[in-house]
Coordinates of C-alpha atoms and ligand atoms in Angstrom, one line a residue:
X1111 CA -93.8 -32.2 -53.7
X1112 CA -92.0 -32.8 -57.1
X1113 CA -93.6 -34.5 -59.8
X1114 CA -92.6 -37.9 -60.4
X1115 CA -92.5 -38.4 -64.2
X1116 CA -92.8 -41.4 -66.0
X1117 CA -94.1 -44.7 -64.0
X1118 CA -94.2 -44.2 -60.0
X1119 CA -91.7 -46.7 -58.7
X1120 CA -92.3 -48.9 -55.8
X1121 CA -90.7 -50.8 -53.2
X1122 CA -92.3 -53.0 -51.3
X1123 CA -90.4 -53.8 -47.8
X1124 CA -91.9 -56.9 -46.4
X1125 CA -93.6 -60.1 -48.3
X1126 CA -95.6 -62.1 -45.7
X1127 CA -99.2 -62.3 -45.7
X1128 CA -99.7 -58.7 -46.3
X1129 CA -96.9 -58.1 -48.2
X1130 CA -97.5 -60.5 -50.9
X1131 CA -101.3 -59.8 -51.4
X1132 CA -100.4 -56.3 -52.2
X1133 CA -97.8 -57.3 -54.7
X1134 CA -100.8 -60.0 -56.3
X1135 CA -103.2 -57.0 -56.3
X1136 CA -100.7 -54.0 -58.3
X1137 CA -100.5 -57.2 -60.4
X1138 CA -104.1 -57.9 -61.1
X1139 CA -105.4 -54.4 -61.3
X1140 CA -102.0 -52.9 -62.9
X1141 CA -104.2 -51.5 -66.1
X1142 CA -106.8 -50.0 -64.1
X1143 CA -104.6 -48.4 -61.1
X1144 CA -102.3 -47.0 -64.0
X1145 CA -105.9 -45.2 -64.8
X1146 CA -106.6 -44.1 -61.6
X1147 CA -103.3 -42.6 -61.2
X1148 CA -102.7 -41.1 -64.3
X1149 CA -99.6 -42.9 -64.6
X1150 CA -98.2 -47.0 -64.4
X1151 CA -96.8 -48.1 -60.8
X1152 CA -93.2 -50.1 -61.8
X1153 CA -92.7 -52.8 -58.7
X1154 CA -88.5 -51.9 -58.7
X1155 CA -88.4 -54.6 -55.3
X1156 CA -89.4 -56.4 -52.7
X1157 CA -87.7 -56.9 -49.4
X1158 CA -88.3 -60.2 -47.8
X1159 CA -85.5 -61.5 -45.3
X1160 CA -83.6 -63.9 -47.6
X1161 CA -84.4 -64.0 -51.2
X1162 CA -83.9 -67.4 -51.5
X1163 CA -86.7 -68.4 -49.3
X1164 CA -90.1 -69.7 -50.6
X1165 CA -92.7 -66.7 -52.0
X1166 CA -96.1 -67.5 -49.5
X1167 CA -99.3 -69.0 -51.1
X1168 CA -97.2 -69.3 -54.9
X1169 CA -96.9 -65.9 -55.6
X1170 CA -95.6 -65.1 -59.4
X1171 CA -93.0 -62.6 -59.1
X1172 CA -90.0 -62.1 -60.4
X1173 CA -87.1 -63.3 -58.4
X1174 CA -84.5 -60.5 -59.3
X1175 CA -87.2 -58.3 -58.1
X1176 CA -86.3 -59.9 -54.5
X1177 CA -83.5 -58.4 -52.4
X1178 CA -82.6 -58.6 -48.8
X1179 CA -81.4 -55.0 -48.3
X1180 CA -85.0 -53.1 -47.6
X1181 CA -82.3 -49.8 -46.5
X1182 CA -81.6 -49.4 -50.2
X1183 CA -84.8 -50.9 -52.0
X1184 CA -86.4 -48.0 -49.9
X1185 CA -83.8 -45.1 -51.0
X1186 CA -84.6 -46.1 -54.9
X1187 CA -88.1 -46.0 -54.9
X1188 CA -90.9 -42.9 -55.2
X1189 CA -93.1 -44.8 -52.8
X1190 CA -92.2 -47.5 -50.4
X1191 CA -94.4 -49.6 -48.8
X1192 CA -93.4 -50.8 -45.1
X1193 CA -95.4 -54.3 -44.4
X1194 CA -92.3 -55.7 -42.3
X1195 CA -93.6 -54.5 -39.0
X1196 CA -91.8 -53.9 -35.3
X1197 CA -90.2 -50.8 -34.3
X1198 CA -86.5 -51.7 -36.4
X1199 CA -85.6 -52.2 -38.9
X1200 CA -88.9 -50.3 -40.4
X1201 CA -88.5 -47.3 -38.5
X1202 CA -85.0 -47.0 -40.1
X1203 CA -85.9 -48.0 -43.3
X1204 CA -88.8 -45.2 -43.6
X1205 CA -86.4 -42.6 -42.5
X1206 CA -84.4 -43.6 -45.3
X1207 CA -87.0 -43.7 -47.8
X1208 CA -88.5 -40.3 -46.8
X1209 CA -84.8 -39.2 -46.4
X1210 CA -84.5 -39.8 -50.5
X1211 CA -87.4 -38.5 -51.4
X1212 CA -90.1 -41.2 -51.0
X1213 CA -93.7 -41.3 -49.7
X1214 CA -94.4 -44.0 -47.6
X1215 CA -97.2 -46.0 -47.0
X1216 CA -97.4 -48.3 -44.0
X1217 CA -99.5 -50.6 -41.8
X1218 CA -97.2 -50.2 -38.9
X1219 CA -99.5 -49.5 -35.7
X1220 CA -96.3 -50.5 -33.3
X1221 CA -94.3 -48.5 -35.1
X1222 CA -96.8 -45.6 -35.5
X1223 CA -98.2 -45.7 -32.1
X1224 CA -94.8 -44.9 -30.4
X1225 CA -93.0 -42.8 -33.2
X1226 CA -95.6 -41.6 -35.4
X1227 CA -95.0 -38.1 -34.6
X1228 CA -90.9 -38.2 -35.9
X1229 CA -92.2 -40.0 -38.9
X1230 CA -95.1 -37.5 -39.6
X1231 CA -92.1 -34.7 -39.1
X1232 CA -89.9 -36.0 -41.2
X1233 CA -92.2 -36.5 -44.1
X1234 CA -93.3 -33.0 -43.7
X1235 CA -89.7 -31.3 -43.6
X1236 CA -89.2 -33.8 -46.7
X1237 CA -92.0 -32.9 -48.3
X1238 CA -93.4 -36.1 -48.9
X1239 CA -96.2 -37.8 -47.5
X1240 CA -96.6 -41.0 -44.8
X1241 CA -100.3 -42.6 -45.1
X1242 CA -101.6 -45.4 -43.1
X1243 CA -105.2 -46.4 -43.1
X1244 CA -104.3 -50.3 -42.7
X1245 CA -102.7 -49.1 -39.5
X1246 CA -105.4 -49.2 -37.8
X1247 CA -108.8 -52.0 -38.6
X1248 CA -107.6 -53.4 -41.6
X1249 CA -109.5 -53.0 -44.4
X1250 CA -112.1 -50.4 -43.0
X1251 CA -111.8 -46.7 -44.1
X1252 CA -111.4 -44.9 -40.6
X1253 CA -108.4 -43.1 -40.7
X1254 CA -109.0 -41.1 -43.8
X1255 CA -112.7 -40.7 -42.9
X1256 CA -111.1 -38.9 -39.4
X1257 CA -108.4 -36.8 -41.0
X1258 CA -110.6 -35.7 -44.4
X1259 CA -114.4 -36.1 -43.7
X1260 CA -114.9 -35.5 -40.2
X1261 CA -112.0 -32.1 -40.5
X1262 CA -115.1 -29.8 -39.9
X1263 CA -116.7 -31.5 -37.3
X1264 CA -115.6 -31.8 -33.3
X1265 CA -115.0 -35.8 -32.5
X1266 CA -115.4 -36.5 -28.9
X1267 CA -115.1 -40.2 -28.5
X1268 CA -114.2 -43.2 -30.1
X1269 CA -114.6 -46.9 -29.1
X1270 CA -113.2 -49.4 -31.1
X1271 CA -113.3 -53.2 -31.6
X1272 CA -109.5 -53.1 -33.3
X1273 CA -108.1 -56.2 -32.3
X1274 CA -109.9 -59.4 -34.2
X1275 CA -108.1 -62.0 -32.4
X1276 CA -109.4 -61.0 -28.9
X1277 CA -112.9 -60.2 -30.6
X1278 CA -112.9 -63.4 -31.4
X1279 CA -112.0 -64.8 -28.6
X1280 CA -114.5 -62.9 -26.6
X1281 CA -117.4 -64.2 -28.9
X1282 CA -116.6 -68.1 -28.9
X1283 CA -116.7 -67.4 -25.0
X1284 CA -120.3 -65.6 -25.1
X1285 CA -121.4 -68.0 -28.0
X1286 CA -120.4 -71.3 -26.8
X1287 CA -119.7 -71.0 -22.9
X1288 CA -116.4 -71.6 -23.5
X1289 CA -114.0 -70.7 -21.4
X1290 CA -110.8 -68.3 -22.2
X1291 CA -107.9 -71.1 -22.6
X1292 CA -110.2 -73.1 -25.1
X1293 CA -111.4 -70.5 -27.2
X1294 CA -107.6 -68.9 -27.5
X1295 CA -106.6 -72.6 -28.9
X1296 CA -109.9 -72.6 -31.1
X1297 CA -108.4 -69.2 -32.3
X1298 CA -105.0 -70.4 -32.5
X1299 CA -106.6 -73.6 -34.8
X1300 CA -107.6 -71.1 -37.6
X1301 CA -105.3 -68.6 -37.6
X1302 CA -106.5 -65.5 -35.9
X1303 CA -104.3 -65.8 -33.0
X1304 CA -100.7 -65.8 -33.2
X1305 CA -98.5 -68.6 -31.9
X1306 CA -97.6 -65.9 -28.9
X1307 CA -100.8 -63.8 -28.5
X1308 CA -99.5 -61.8 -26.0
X1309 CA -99.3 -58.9 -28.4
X1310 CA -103.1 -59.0 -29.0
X1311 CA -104.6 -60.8 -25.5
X1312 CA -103.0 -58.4 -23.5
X1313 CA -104.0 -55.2 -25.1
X1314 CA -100.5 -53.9 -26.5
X1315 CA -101.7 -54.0 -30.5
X1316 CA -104.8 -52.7 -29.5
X1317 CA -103.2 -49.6 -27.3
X1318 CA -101.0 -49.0 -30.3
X1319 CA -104.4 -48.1 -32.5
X1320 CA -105.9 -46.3 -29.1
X1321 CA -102.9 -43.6 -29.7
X1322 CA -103.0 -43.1 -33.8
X1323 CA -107.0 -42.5 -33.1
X1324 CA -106.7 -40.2 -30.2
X1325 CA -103.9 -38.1 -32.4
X1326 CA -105.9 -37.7 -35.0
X1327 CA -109.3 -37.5 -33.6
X1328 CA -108.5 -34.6 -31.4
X1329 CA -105.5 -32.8 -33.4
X1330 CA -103.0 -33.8 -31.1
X1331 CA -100.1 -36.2 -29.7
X1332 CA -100.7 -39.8 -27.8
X1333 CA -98.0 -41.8 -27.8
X1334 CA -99.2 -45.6 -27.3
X1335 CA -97.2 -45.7 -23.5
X1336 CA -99.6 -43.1 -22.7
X1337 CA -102.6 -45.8 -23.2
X1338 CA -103.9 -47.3 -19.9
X1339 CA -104.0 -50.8 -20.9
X1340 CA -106.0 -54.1 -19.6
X1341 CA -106.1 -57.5 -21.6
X1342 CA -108.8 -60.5 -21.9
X1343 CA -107.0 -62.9 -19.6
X1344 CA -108.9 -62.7 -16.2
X1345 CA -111.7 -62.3 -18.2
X1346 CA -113.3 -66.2 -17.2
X1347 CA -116.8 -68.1 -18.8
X1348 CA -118.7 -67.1 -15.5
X1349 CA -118.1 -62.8 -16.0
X1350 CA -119.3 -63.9 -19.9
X1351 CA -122.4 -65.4 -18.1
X1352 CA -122.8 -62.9 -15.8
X1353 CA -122.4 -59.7 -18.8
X1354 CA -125.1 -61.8 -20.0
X1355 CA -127.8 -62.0 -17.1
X1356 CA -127.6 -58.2 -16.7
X1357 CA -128.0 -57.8 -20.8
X1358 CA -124.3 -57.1 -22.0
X1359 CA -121.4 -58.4 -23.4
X1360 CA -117.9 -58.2 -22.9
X1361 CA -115.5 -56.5 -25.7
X1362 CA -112.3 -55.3 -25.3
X1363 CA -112.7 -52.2 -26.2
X1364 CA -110.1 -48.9 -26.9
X1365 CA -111.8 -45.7 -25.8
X1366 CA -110.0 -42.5 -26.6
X1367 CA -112.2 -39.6 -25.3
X1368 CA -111.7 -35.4 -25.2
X1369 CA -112.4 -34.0 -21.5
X1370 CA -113.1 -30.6 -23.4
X1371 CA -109.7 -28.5 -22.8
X1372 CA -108.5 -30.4 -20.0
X1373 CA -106.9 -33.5 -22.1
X1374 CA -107.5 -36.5 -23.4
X1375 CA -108.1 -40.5 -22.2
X1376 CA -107.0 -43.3 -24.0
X1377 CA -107.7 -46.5 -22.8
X1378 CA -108.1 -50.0 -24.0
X1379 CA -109.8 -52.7 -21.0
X1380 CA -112.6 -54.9 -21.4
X1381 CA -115.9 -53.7 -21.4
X1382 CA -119.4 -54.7 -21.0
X1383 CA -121.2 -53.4 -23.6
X1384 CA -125.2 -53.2 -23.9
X1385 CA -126.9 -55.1 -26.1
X1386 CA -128.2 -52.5 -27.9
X1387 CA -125.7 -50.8 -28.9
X1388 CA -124.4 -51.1 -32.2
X1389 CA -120.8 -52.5 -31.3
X1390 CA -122.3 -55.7 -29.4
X1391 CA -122.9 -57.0 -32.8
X1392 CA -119.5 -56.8 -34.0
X1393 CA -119.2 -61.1 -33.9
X1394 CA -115.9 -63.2 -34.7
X1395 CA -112.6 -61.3 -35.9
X1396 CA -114.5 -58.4 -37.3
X1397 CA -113.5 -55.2 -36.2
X1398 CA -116.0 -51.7 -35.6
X1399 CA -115.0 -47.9 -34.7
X1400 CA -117.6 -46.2 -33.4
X1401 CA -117.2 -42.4 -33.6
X1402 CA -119.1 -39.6 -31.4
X1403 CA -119.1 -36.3 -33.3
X1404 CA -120.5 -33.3 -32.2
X1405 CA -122.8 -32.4 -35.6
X1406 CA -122.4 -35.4 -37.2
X1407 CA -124.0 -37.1 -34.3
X1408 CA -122.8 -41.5 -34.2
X1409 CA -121.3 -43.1 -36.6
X1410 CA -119.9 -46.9 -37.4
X1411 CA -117.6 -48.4 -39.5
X1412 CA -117.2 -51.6 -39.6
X1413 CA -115.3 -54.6 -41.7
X1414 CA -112.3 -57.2 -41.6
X1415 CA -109.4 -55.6 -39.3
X1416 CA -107.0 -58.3 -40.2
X1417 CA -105.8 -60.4 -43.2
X1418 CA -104.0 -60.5 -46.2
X1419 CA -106.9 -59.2 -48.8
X1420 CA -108.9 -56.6 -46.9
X1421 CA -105.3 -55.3 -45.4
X1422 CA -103.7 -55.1 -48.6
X1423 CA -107.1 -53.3 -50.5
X1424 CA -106.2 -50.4 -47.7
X1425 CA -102.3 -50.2 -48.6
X1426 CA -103.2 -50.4 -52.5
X1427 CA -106.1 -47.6 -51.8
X1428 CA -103.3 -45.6 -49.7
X1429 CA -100.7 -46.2 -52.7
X1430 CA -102.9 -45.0 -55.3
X1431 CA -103.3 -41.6 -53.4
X1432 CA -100.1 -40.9 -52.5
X1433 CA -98.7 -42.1 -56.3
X1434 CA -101.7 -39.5 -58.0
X1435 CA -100.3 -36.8 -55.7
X1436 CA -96.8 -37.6 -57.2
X1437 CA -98.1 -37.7 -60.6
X1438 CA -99.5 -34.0 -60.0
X1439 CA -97.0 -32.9 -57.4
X1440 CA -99.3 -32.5 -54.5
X1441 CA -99.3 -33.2 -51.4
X1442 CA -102.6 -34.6 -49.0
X1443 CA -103.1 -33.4 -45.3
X1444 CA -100.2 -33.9 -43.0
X1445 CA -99.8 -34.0 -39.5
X1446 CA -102.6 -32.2 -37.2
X1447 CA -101.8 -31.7 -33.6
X1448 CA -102.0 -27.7 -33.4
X1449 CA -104.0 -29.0 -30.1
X1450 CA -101.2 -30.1 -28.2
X1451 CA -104.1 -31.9 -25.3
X1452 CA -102.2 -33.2 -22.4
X1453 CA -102.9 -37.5 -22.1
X1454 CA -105.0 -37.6 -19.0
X1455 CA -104.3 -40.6 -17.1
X1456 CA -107.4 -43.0 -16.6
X1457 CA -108.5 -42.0 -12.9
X1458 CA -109.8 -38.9 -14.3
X1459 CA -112.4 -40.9 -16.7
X1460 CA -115.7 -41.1 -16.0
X1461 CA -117.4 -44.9 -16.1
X1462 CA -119.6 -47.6 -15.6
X1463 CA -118.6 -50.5 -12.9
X1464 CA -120.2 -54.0 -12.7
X1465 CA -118.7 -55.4 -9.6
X1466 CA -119.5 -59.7 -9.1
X1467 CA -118.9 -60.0 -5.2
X1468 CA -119.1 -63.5 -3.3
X1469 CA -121.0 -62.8 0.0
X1470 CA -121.7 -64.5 2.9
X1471 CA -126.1 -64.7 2.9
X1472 CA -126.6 -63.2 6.0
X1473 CA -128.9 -60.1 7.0
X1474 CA -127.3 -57.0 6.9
X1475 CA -124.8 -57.7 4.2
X1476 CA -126.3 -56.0 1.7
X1477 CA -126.5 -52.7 4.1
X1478 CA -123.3 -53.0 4.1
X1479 CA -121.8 -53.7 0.6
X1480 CA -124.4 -50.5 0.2
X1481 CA -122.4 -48.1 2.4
X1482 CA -119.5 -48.9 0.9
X1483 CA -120.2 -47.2 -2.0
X1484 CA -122.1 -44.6 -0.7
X1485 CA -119.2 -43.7 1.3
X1486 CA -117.6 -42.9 -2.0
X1487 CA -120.5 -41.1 -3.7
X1488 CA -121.2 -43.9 -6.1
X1489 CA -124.7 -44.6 -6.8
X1490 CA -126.0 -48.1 -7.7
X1491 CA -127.9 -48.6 -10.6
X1492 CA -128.9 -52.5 -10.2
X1493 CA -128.3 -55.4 -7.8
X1494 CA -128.7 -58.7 -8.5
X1495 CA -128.2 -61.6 -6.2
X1496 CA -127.8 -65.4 -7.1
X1497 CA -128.5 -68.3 -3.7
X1498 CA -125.2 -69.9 -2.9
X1499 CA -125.4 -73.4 -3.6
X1500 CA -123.3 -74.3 -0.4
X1501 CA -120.4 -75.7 -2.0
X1502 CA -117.0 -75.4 0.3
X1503 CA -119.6 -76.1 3.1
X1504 CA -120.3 -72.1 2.6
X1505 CA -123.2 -70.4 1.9
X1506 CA -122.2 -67.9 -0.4
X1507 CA -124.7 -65.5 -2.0
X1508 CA -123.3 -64.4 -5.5
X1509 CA -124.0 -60.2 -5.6
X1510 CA -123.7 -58.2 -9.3
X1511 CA -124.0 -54.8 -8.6
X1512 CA -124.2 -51.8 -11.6
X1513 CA -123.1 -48.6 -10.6
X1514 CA -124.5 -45.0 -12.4
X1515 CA -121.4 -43.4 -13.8
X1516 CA -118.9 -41.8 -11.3
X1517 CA -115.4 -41.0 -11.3
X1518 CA -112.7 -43.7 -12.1
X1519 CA -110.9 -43.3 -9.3
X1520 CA -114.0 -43.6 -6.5
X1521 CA -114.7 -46.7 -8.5
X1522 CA -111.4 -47.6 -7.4
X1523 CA -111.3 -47.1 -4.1
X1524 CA -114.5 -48.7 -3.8
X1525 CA -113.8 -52.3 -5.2
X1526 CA -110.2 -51.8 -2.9
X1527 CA -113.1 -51.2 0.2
X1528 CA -115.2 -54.4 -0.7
X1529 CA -112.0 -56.4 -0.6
X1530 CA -112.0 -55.2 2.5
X1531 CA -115.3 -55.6 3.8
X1532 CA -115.8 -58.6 6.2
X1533 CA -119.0 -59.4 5.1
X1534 CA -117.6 -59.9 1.3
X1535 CA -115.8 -63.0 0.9
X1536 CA -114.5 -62.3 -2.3
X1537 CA -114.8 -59.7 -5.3
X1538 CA -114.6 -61.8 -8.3
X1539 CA -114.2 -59.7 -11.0
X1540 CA -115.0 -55.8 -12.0
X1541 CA -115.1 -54.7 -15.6
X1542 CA -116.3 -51.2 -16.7
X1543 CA -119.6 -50.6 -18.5
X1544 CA -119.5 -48.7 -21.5
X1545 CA -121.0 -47.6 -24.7
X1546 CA -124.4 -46.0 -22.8
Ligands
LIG1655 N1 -103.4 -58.9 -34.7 C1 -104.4 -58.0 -35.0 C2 -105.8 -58.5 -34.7 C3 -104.4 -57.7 -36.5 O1 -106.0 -59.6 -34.2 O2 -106.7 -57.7 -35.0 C4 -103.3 -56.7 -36.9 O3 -103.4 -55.5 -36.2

């Protein structure tokens, strides 16, 4: 990379809640970052839609410094810094910085989890660098950790809490009984969810950080299409109650395993996680990542995933990096996918299935909910069963069964044979069991 002399100019391309907590910290810390780097960051601009617009929360910038053309505030700066979000006009807008010479640093997951790998490409044949860390939970060091730290080890799973919104959605629900529609408002009330959730609730922002962790935990390409994805919404107050009489809780977890040379799963569903294991005490908006490694054994990291502050302490630790390597005309790891793992698709996981069934309490049902899956090779771990109280002048019997682990795909066909079964008057929900 060439050396940038003089101050490192920057071009901030976005100024919401992000955006402008990024500008208030190179404000705040301008003396100290200047030392860290070795030289002064100059803020040249910031993008915001229309500059004549309010500044959020009384930000104290000046207002020639605001422009509505991110194209060109990001072809003269030495690092730009993409908080806008969406696939366009960011994706354009870091081509064109990276296409004059710029580094990037960006929180984009959406953008990242679809076109990360003809960013990463164009930075290299640049030679200039794209960072991320915010891209994926927040404020909490994962990404570099994966790329620098963990380089000489072998990661074979990760399972993340990376969506706060659903987290917290998930915990009112186990905390208070409540049930999905009222805890989505409660998180509506202060902020975590957005006005459409759809993005979060139905798994899309978390698939997006599924694929950036798969690529770089196993040296290879996952593109965020390639994610299996399930969201929160059938998740009801009774499956919360019922995680909870057979000692778990539900998550919505994305899980991006290795299957050795074979490929690699991606996945992002709920899950019932033991409450023993470390992620079940992720509470509220926080966000964990629990790594597997093969000598480095289990690891968590864990912090705020989301927000103005903690987001913006990740882009300004990401800017001082990339800046430094400017200042001494270096460049930090790029791209690593020498791997090239096919994306398995999720029937060839291995799981966990707790299947709720309503059943008629008669003899010889449970014989035969049993054969069912043992027709498949699926071998139950627990059964529980709860009286029917006889309402709709039924007696139904209320059956939670655990199964060992077994292939996805027998686990399949076997809650597609209990819908069949005549004994089995409903299955009422079927979440996988992870983190054991
Ligand atoms: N909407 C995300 C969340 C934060 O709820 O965690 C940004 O990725």
């Amino acid at each position: 990379m060439n050396k940038t002399r003089g101050p490192v100019r920057i071009g901030v391309l976005g100024c919401g809640t992000v955006g402008s907590e990024v500008v208030r910290l190179l404000q705040a810390s301008a003396t100290d970052l200047a030392s860290r780097i070795g030289a002064p960051l100059e803020l040249v601009g910031v993008a915001v839609k229309d500059p004549a617009d309010p500044l959020p929360g009384n930000l104290d910038l000046d207002r020639t410094l605001l422009t509505g053309d991110a194209l060109a505030l990001a072809q003269r700066a030495d690092v730009v810094v993409e908080l806008m979000g969406g696939i366009e006009p960011a994706r354009s807008a870091i081509l064109a910085a990276i296409g004059a010479g710029a580094s990037v640093v960006t929180a984009n997951k959406a953008l990242l989890g679809l076109h990360g790998p003809e960013l990463y490409a164009a930075a290299s044949a640049a030679g200039v660098e794209i960072y991320f860390e915010a891209a994926v939970g927040g404020a909490i060091p994962i990404l570099r950790p994966i790329r620098e730290s963990l380089a000489g080890d072998t990661i074979t799973r990760v399972l993340g809490i990376v969506n706060g919104t659903t987290n917290y959605v998930l915990d009112r629900m186990t905390l208070e009984g409540l049930d999905f529609g009222e805890a989505l408002r409660q998180a509506q009330r202060l902020g975590y969810a957005e006005a459409d959730p759809t993005a979060d609730i139905e798994g899309y922002d978390a698939a997006s950080k599924a694929a950036i962790l798969a690529s770089l935990a196993f040296h290879t390409r996952v593109s965020a299409d390639q994610v299996y994805r399930e969201g929160i919404g059938q998740i009801t107050a009774a499956s919360v109650e019922a995680a909870g009489a057979t000692g778990h809780v539900v998550k919505l977890l994305a899980i991006v395993e290795r299957k050795g040379s074979a490929g690699v799963i991606a996945r992002v569903h709920p899950s019932l996680v033991p409450l023993s294991h470390p992620l079940a005490s992720v509470h509220g908006a926080f966000n964990a990542i629990y790594v597997e490694a093969e000598a480095a054994g289990e690891l968590m990291f864990y912090g705020h995933g989301a927000g103005g502050r903690p987001t913006a302490s990740a882009v300004v630790g990401d800017l001082v990096t990339v800046a430094r390597h400017r200042v001494d005309g270096s460049l930090g790891p790029g791209e690593s996918a020498y791997l090239a793992l096919p994306a398995l698709p999720v029937g060839q996981a291995s799981t966990r299935y707790q299947i709720r069934l309503f059943v008629k309490d008669q003899p010889g049902v449970l014989a035969g909910v049993s054969r069912v899956f043992a027709a498949e090779g699926v071998s139950i771990e627990t059964v529980r069963q709860t009286a029917g109280d006889g309402s709709n002048g039924v007696e139904l019997a209320t059956l939670t069964v655990v199964t060992h682990q077994a292939p996805e795909r027998s686990l399949e066909r076997v809650a597609q044979a209990l819908r069949r079964e005549a004994t089995v008057a409903s299955v009422v929900d079927v979440i996988r069991v992870e983190g054991v």
